mmCIF file of C-alpha atoms in Angstrom:
data_model
loop_
_atom_site.group_PDB
_atom_site.id
_atom_site.type_symbol
_atom_site.label_atom_id
_atom_site.label_comp_id
_atom_site.label_asym_id
_atom_site.label_seq_id
_atom_site.Cartn_x
_atom_site.Cartn_y
_atom_site.Cartn_z
ATOM 1 C CA MET A 1 0.053 -31.239 -38.023
ATOM 2 C CA ALA A 2 3.513 -32.807 -38.217
ATOM 3 C CA PRO A 3 4.968 -33.707 -34.794
ATOM 4 C CA ILE A 4 8.160 -31.704 -35.415
ATOM 5 C CA LEU A 5 6.221 -28.603 -36.420
ATOM 6 C CA ALA A 6 3.935 -28.941 -33.432
ATOM 7 C CA CYS A 7 6.900 -29.216 -31.062
ATOM 8 C CA ALA A 8 8.549 -26.194 -32.627
ATOM 9 C CA MET A 9 5.407 -24.117 -32.254
ATOM 10 C CA TRP A 10 4.888 -25.258 -28.649
ATOM 11 C CA GLY A 11 8.519 -24.469 -27.830
ATOM 12 C CA GLY A 12 8.194 -21.012 -29.341
ATOM 13 C CA MET A 13 5.042 -20.271 -27.354
ATOM 14 C CA THR A 14 6.645 -21.569 -24.165
ATOM 15 C CA LEU A 15 9.739 -19.421 -24.690
ATOM 16 C CA GLY A 16 7.616 -16.405 -25.513
ATOM 17 C CA GLY A 17 5.603 -16.878 -22.343
ATOM 18 C CA CYS A 18 8.653 -16.857 -20.072
ATOM 19 C CA ALA A 19 11.016 -14.540 -21.923
ATOM 20 C CA GLY A 20 8.860 -11.663 -23.135
ATOM 21 C CA GLY A 21 8.692 -8.994 -20.434
ATOM 22 C CA ASP A 22 7.754 -5.324 -20.107
ATOM 23 C CA PHE A 23 8.473 -3.246 -23.217
ATOM 24 C CA GLY A 24 9.420 -6.465 -25.045
ATOM 25 C CA ARG A 25 12.382 -7.111 -22.739
ATOM 26 C CA THR A 26 13.453 -10.405 -21.225
ATOM 27 C CA ARG A 27 11.683 -11.323 -17.994
ATOM 28 C CA ASN A 28 13.643 -11.349 -14.758
ATOM 29 C CA ASN A 29 13.300 -15.114 -14.341
ATOM 30 C CA ALA A 30 15.114 -15.659 -17.657
ATOM 31 C CA VAL A 31 18.235 -13.675 -16.800
ATOM 32 C CA THR A 32 21.160 -13.858 -14.392
ATOM 33 C CA ASP A 33 21.884 -11.299 -11.678
ATOM 34 C CA ASP A 34 25.082 -10.023 -13.293
ATOM 35 C CA MET A 35 24.052 -10.352 -16.939
ATOM 36 C CA HIS A 36 24.779 -6.644 -17.522
ATOM 37 C CA ARG A 37 28.107 -6.525 -15.695
ATOM 38 C CA TRP A 38 29.788 -6.318 -19.104
ATOM 39 C CA VAL A 39 28.410 -2.771 -19.513
ATOM 40 C CA GLY A 40 30.940 -1.392 -17.025
ATOM 41 C CA VAL A 41 33.742 -3.554 -18.418
ATOM 42 C CA GLU A 42 33.050 -2.313 -21.942
ATOM 43 C CA ALA A 43 32.770 1.313 -20.833
ATOM 44 C CA THR A 44 36.167 1.368 -19.144
ATOM 45 C CA GLY A 45 37.902 -0.910 -21.641
ATOM 46 C CA SER A 46 36.831 1.249 -24.579
ATOM 47 C CA VAL A 47 38.770 4.240 -23.200
ATOM 48 C CA GLY A 48 41.790 2.228 -22.085
ATOM 49 C CA LEU A 49 40.888 1.832 -18.406
ATOM 50 C CA LYS A 50 40.827 -1.360 -16.355
ATOM 51 C CA SER A 51 37.537 -2.576 -14.916
ATOM 52 C CA SER A 52 37.103 -3.323 -11.231
ATOM 53 C CA ASP A 53 37.259 -6.821 -9.747
ATOM 54 C CA PHE A 54 34.928 -5.793 -6.926
ATOM 55 C CA GLN A 55 31.575 -7.550 -6.862
ATOM 56 C CA LEU A 56 28.665 -5.359 -7.888
ATOM 57 C CA THR A 57 26.525 -3.879 -5.149
ATOM 58 C CA ASP A 58 22.769 -4.152 -5.537
ATOM 59 C CA ILE A 59 22.443 -0.564 -6.703
ATOM 60 C CA GLU A 60 25.403 -0.879 -9.109
ATOM 61 C CA ARG A 61 23.762 -3.933 -10.612
ATOM 62 C CA GLN A 62 20.537 -1.951 -10.890
ATOM 63 C CA LEU A 63 22.338 0.865 -12.704
ATOM 64 C CA ARG A 64 23.656 -1.554 -15.314
ATOM 65 C CA ASP A 65 20.283 -3.263 -15.684
ATOM 66 C CA GLN A 66 18.581 0.097 -16.209
ATOM 67 C CA ALA A 67 21.296 1.312 -18.591
ATOM 68 C CA TYR A 68 21.003 -1.560 -21.065
ATOM 69 C CA PRO A 69 17.543 -0.722 -22.513
ATOM 70 C CA LEU A 70 18.754 2.857 -23.045
ATOM 71 C CA ILE A 71 22.055 2.012 -24.738
ATOM 72 C CA GLU A 72 20.457 -0.692 -26.872
ATOM 73 C CA PRO A 73 19.434 0.847 -30.218
ATOM 74 C CA PRO A 74 15.688 1.551 -30.313
ATOM 75 C CA HIS A 75 13.705 -0.949 -32.332
ATOM 76 C CA SER A 76 10.442 -0.987 -34.166
ATOM 77 C CA ARG A 77 9.334 -4.601 -34.423
ATOM 78 C CA PRO A 78 6.421 -6.946 -33.772
ATOM 79 C CA LEU A 79 6.388 -8.294 -30.224
ATOM 80 C CA TRP A 80 7.188 -11.853 -31.330
ATOM 81 C CA LYS A 81 10.506 -10.724 -32.817
ATOM 82 C CA SER A 82 11.716 -9.495 -29.425
ATOM 83 C CA VAL A 83 11.836 -13.032 -28.020
ATOM 84 C CA PHE A 84 14.509 -14.423 -30.314
ATOM 85 C CA GLY A 85 18.040 -13.033 -30.629
ATOM 86 C CA ASP A 86 17.128 -9.926 -28.639
ATOM 87 C CA TYR A 87 20.055 -9.719 -26.253
ATOM 88 C CA LYS A 88 23.672 -9.074 -27.156
ATOM 89 C CA PRO A 89 26.577 -7.009 -25.766
ATOM 90 C CA ILE A 90 26.984 -3.578 -27.354
ATOM 91 C CA GLU A 91 30.117 -1.578 -28.136
ATOM 92 C CA SER A 92 30.405 1.751 -26.343
ATOM 93 C CA PRO A 93 30.254 5.011 -28.333
ATOM 94 C CA TRP A 94 33.961 5.529 -27.626
ATOM 95 C CA ARG A 95 34.964 2.692 -29.939
ATOM 96 C CA GLN A 96 36.368 4.247 -33.087
ATOM 97 C CA ASN A 97 34.657 1.734 -35.366
ATOM 98 C CA VAL A 98 31.127 2.487 -34.109
ATOM 99 C CA VAL A 99 29.001 4.295 -36.689
ATOM 100 C CA PHE A 100 25.706 5.836 -35.604
ATOM 101 C CA ASP A 101 22.928 5.721 -38.196
ATOM 102 C CA ARG A 102 20.034 7.928 -37.122
ATOM 103 C CA THR A 103 17.934 6.662 -40.040
ATOM 104 C CA ALA A 104 17.964 2.980 -39.027
ATOM 105 C CA TYR A 105 15.064 3.147 -36.578
ATOM 106 C CA GLY A 106 12.842 5.180 -38.901
ATOM 107 C CA ARG A 107 13.502 2.977 -41.921
ATOM 108 C CA LEU A 108 12.551 -0.120 -39.957
ATOM 109 C CA LEU A 109 9.448 1.600 -38.609
ATOM 110 C CA ILE A 110 8.300 2.602 -42.076
ATOM 111 C CA ASP A 111 9.272 -0.580 -43.937
ATOM 112 C CA GLU A 112 7.852 -3.050 -41.425
ATOM 113 C CA PRO A 113 4.262 -4.178 -42.123
ATOM 114 C CA HIS A 114 1.620 -2.455 -39.967
ATOM 115 C CA ARG A 115 -2.154 -2.750 -39.946
ATOM 116 C CA SER A 116 -2.524 0.985 -40.528
ATOM 117 C CA HIS A 117 -0.402 4.115 -40.740
ATOM 118 C CA THR A 118 -1.660 5.227 -37.328
ATOM 119 C CA SER A 119 -0.096 2.147 -35.744
ATOM 120 C CA ARG A 120 3.328 3.424 -36.858
ATOM 121 C CA TYR A 121 2.738 6.629 -34.934
ATOM 122 C CA ALA A 122 1.580 4.552 -31.971
ATOM 123 C CA VAL A 123 4.786 2.469 -32.006
ATOM 124 C CA LEU A 124 6.938 5.601 -32.191
ATOM 125 C CA MET A 125 5.091 7.274 -29.323
ATOM 126 C CA ASP A 126 5.251 4.140 -27.182
ATOM 127 C CA ASP A 127 9.008 3.870 -27.745
ATOM 128 C CA VAL A 128 9.581 7.509 -26.791
ATOM 129 C CA ARG A 129 7.267 7.293 -23.770
ATOM 130 C CA ASN A 130 9.039 4.162 -22.553
ATOM 131 C CA ASP A 131 12.414 5.899 -22.879
ATOM 132 C CA ILE A 132 11.168 8.796 -20.766
ATOM 133 C CA LEU A 133 10.065 6.419 -18.006
ATOM 134 C CA ARG A 134 13.266 4.393 -18.209
ATOM 135 C CA PHE A 135 15.501 7.430 -18.023
ATOM 136 C CA GLU A 136 13.713 8.831 -14.989
ATOM 137 C CA SER A 137 14.399 5.592 -13.118
ATOM 138 C CA PHE A 138 17.959 5.343 -14.413
ATOM 139 C CA TYR A 139 18.819 8.909 -13.473
ATOM 140 C CA ALA A 140 17.481 8.473 -9.943
ATOM 141 C CA THR A 141 19.722 5.424 -9.535
ATOM 142 C CA ALA A 142 22.700 7.228 -11.091
ATOM 143 C CA TRP A 143 22.307 10.129 -8.656
ATOM 144 C CA ARG A 144 22.339 7.763 -5.677
ATOM 145 C CA ILE A 145 25.421 5.957 -6.974
ATOM 146 C CA THR A 146 27.283 9.213 -7.521
ATOM 147 C CA GLU A 147 26.626 10.217 -3.926
ATOM 148 C CA LEU A 148 27.772 6.814 -2.683
ATOM 149 C CA ASP A 149 30.918 7.012 -4.802
ATOM 150 C CA ARG A 150 31.758 10.375 -3.248
ATOM 151 C CA LYS A 151 31.612 8.674 0.147
ATOM 152 C CA ARG A 152 33.715 5.822 -1.221
ATOM 153 C CA ALA A 153 36.358 8.273 -2.471
ATOM 154 C CA ALA A 154 36.456 10.048 0.885
ATOM 155 C CA SER A 155 36.760 6.720 2.717
ATOM 156 C CA LEU A 156 39.885 5.743 0.776
ATOM 157 C CA LYS A 157 41.823 8.270 2.832
ATOM 158 C CA LEU A 158 40.625 6.721 6.099
ATOM 159 C CA VAL A 159 40.975 2.970 5.499
ATOM 160 C CA SER A 160 43.883 1.466 7.414
ATOM 161 C CA ALA A 161 46.448 -0.696 5.581
ATOM 162 C CA LEU A 162 44.700 -0.172 2.266
ATOM 163 C CA GLU A 163 46.276 -2.410 -0.356
ATOM 164 C CA PRO A 164 47.141 -0.984 -3.799
ATOM 165 C CA LYS A 165 44.851 -3.580 -5.439
ATOM 166 C CA GLU A 166 41.931 -2.476 -3.285
ATOM 167 C CA ARG A 167 42.536 1.175 -4.102
ATOM 168 C CA GLY A 168 42.800 0.368 -7.781
ATOM 169 C CA ASP A 169 39.569 -1.618 -7.803
ATOM 170 C CA ALA A 170 37.723 1.100 -5.886
ATOM 171 C CA ASN A 171 38.874 3.782 -8.324
ATOM 172 C CA ALA A 172 38.076 1.549 -11.284
ATOM 173 C CA ARG A 173 34.527 0.988 -10.045
ATOM 174 C CA MET A 174 33.966 4.736 -9.685
ATOM 175 C CA ASP A 175 35.210 5.199 -13.258
ATOM 176 C CA GLU A 176 32.891 2.439 -14.452
ATOM 177 C CA ASN A 177 29.860 4.007 -12.835
ATOM 178 C CA ALA A 178 30.633 7.467 -14.213
ATOM 179 C CA LEU A 179 31.231 6.192 -17.743
ATOM 180 C CA ILE A 180 27.972 4.241 -17.755
ATOM 181 C CA VAL A 181 26.107 7.460 -16.986
ATOM 182 C CA GLN A 182 27.933 9.262 -19.807
ATOM 183 C CA TRP A 183 27.213 6.354 -22.158
ATOM 184 C CA VAL A 184 23.485 6.599 -21.483
ATOM 185 C CA GLU A 185 23.563 10.387 -21.910
ATOM 186 C CA GLN A 186 25.144 10.039 -25.351
ATOM 187 C CA CYS A 187 22.706 7.317 -26.370
ATOM 188 C CA LEU A 188 19.745 9.453 -25.342
ATOM 189 C CA GLN A 189 20.912 12.180 -27.716
ATOM 190 C CA ARG A 190 21.167 9.589 -30.461
ATOM 191 C CA ARG A 191 17.705 8.203 -29.700
ATOM 192 C CA VAL A 192 16.206 11.678 -29.924
ATOM 193 C CA ALA A 193 17.873 12.147 -33.326
ATOM 194 C CA SER A 194 16.515 8.777 -34.486
ATOM 195 C CA TYR A 195 12.987 9.563 -33.324
ATOM 196 C CA LYS A 196 13.015 12.988 -34.979
ATOM 197 C CA TRP A 197 14.152 11.501 -38.293
ATOM 198 C CA ALA A 198 11.451 8.832 -38.084
ATOM 199 C CA LEU A 199 8.697 11.359 -37.353
ATOM 200 C CA GLU A 200 9.774 13.611 -40.212
ATOM 201 C CA ARG A 201 9.518 10.678 -42.627
ATOM 202 C CA LEU A 202 6.206 9.499 -41.204
ATOM 203 C CA VAL A 203 4.718 12.943 -41.830
ATOM 204 C CA ILE A 204 5.780 12.658 -45.464
ATOM 205 C CA HIS A 205 4.654 9.047 -45.936
ATOM 206 C CA ALA A 206 1.425 9.211 -43.943
ATOM 207 C CA PRO A 207 0.378 12.655 -42.654
ATOM 208 C CA ASP A 208 -1.727 12.461 -39.511
ATOM 209 C CA ASN A 209 -2.748 14.807 -36.710
ATOM 210 C CA THR A 210 -1.098 12.368 -34.296
ATOM 211 C CA ALA A 211 2.242 13.755 -35.454
ATOM 212 C CA ALA A 212 1.816 16.771 -33.170
ATOM 213 C CA SER A 213 1.497 14.540 -30.094
ATOM 214 C CA ALA A 214 4.501 12.487 -31.175
ATOM 215 C CA ASP A 215 6.537 15.663 -31.636
ATOM 216 C CA MET A 216 5.634 16.817 -28.116
ATOM 217 C CA LEU A 217 6.807 13.500 -26.652
ATOM 218 C CA ILE A 218 10.099 13.606 -28.533
ATOM 219 C CA ASN A 219 10.697 17.181 -27.368
ATOM 220 C CA GLU A 220 9.982 16.074 -23.796
ATOM 221 C CA LEU A 221 12.610 13.330 -24.071
ATOM 222 C CA ALA A 222 15.067 15.793 -25.617
ATOM 223 C CA SER A 223 14.478 18.310 -22.826
ATOM 224 C CA GLN A 224 14.939 15.591 -20.232
ATOM 225 C CA ALA A 225 18.197 14.451 -21.805
ATOM 226 C CA ASN A 226 19.550 17.997 -22.195
ATOM 227 C CA ALA A 227 18.644 18.951 -18.639
ATOM 228 C CA ALA A 228 20.413 15.901 -17.202
ATOM 229 C CA ALA A 229 23.513 16.009 -19.410
ATOM 230 C CA GLY A 230 26.620 16.736 -17.380
ATOM 231 C CA THR A 231 24.794 17.371 -14.110
ATOM 232 C CA LEU A 232 26.289 14.281 -12.465
ATOM 233 C CA VAL A 233 29.950 15.258 -12.215
ATOM 234 C CA PRO A 234 32.225 12.183 -12.082
ATOM 235 C CA VAL A 235 33.905 11.617 -8.739
ATOM 236 C CA ARG A 236 37.210 11.193 -10.637
ATOM 237 C CA PRO A 237 36.838 13.640 -13.548
ATOM 238 C CA GLY A 238 40.461 13.260 -14.558
ATOM 239 C CA ARG A 239 39.976 9.552 -15.296
ATOM 240 C CA ALA A 240 36.374 9.116 -16.377
ATOM 241 C CA LEU A 241 36.656 11.013 -19.611
ATOM 242 C CA ARG A 242 33.747 12.631 -21.415
ATOM 243 C CA VAL A 243 34.680 11.936 -25.000
ATOM 244 C CA GLY A 244 32.550 12.208 -28.087
ATOM 245 C CA GLY A 245 30.950 9.217 -29.716
#
């Protein structure tokens, strides 16, 4: 084997061993603490608001970390593909130039080589199941942050010699947190639409009794998303706008 080829293969295996994490995501030891800070900046910037200069609290950082896998478009791909070029910032649904294609996930799922047609159903069900688990964790974090932001808002009236910059950054952070929750809620609706389209096409391409189980999982995710939508009222509803995307 040529030395260059051997080095390339060894490098790829080494990178795969340290970067591939749960659900095909990057492992914690390959990322920085604030790697998802841009999520809040993008959320506020996309609706014409300024982001906060406050440092992220641990739970705010956790919210952004948990939001990213849910706002990232769902993928159907072999595990080795998730190691390279997996991470990139994403535009919020409030950007006017963002076009949602609910067929993209299903087309990739169907077109990509699989050992058998049942493995396509397995990939779909795994993706939906993972989203259900992710959203449960995300929503628990979002609820805690909303409660903390209510306390933050109440405290603004009590802080002595509060500087305008401090007030502005506090309000901006509350807007960021609220918009991230709304971003995830919108993306969940889109993911459900993508999964439904994919299942409908799978039934046509390769009918299988597994389709009933996949349909139940998708309906569970849809019910979860619908039940949660709008339940976390923004602390500053006049600023954190719920706009379509």
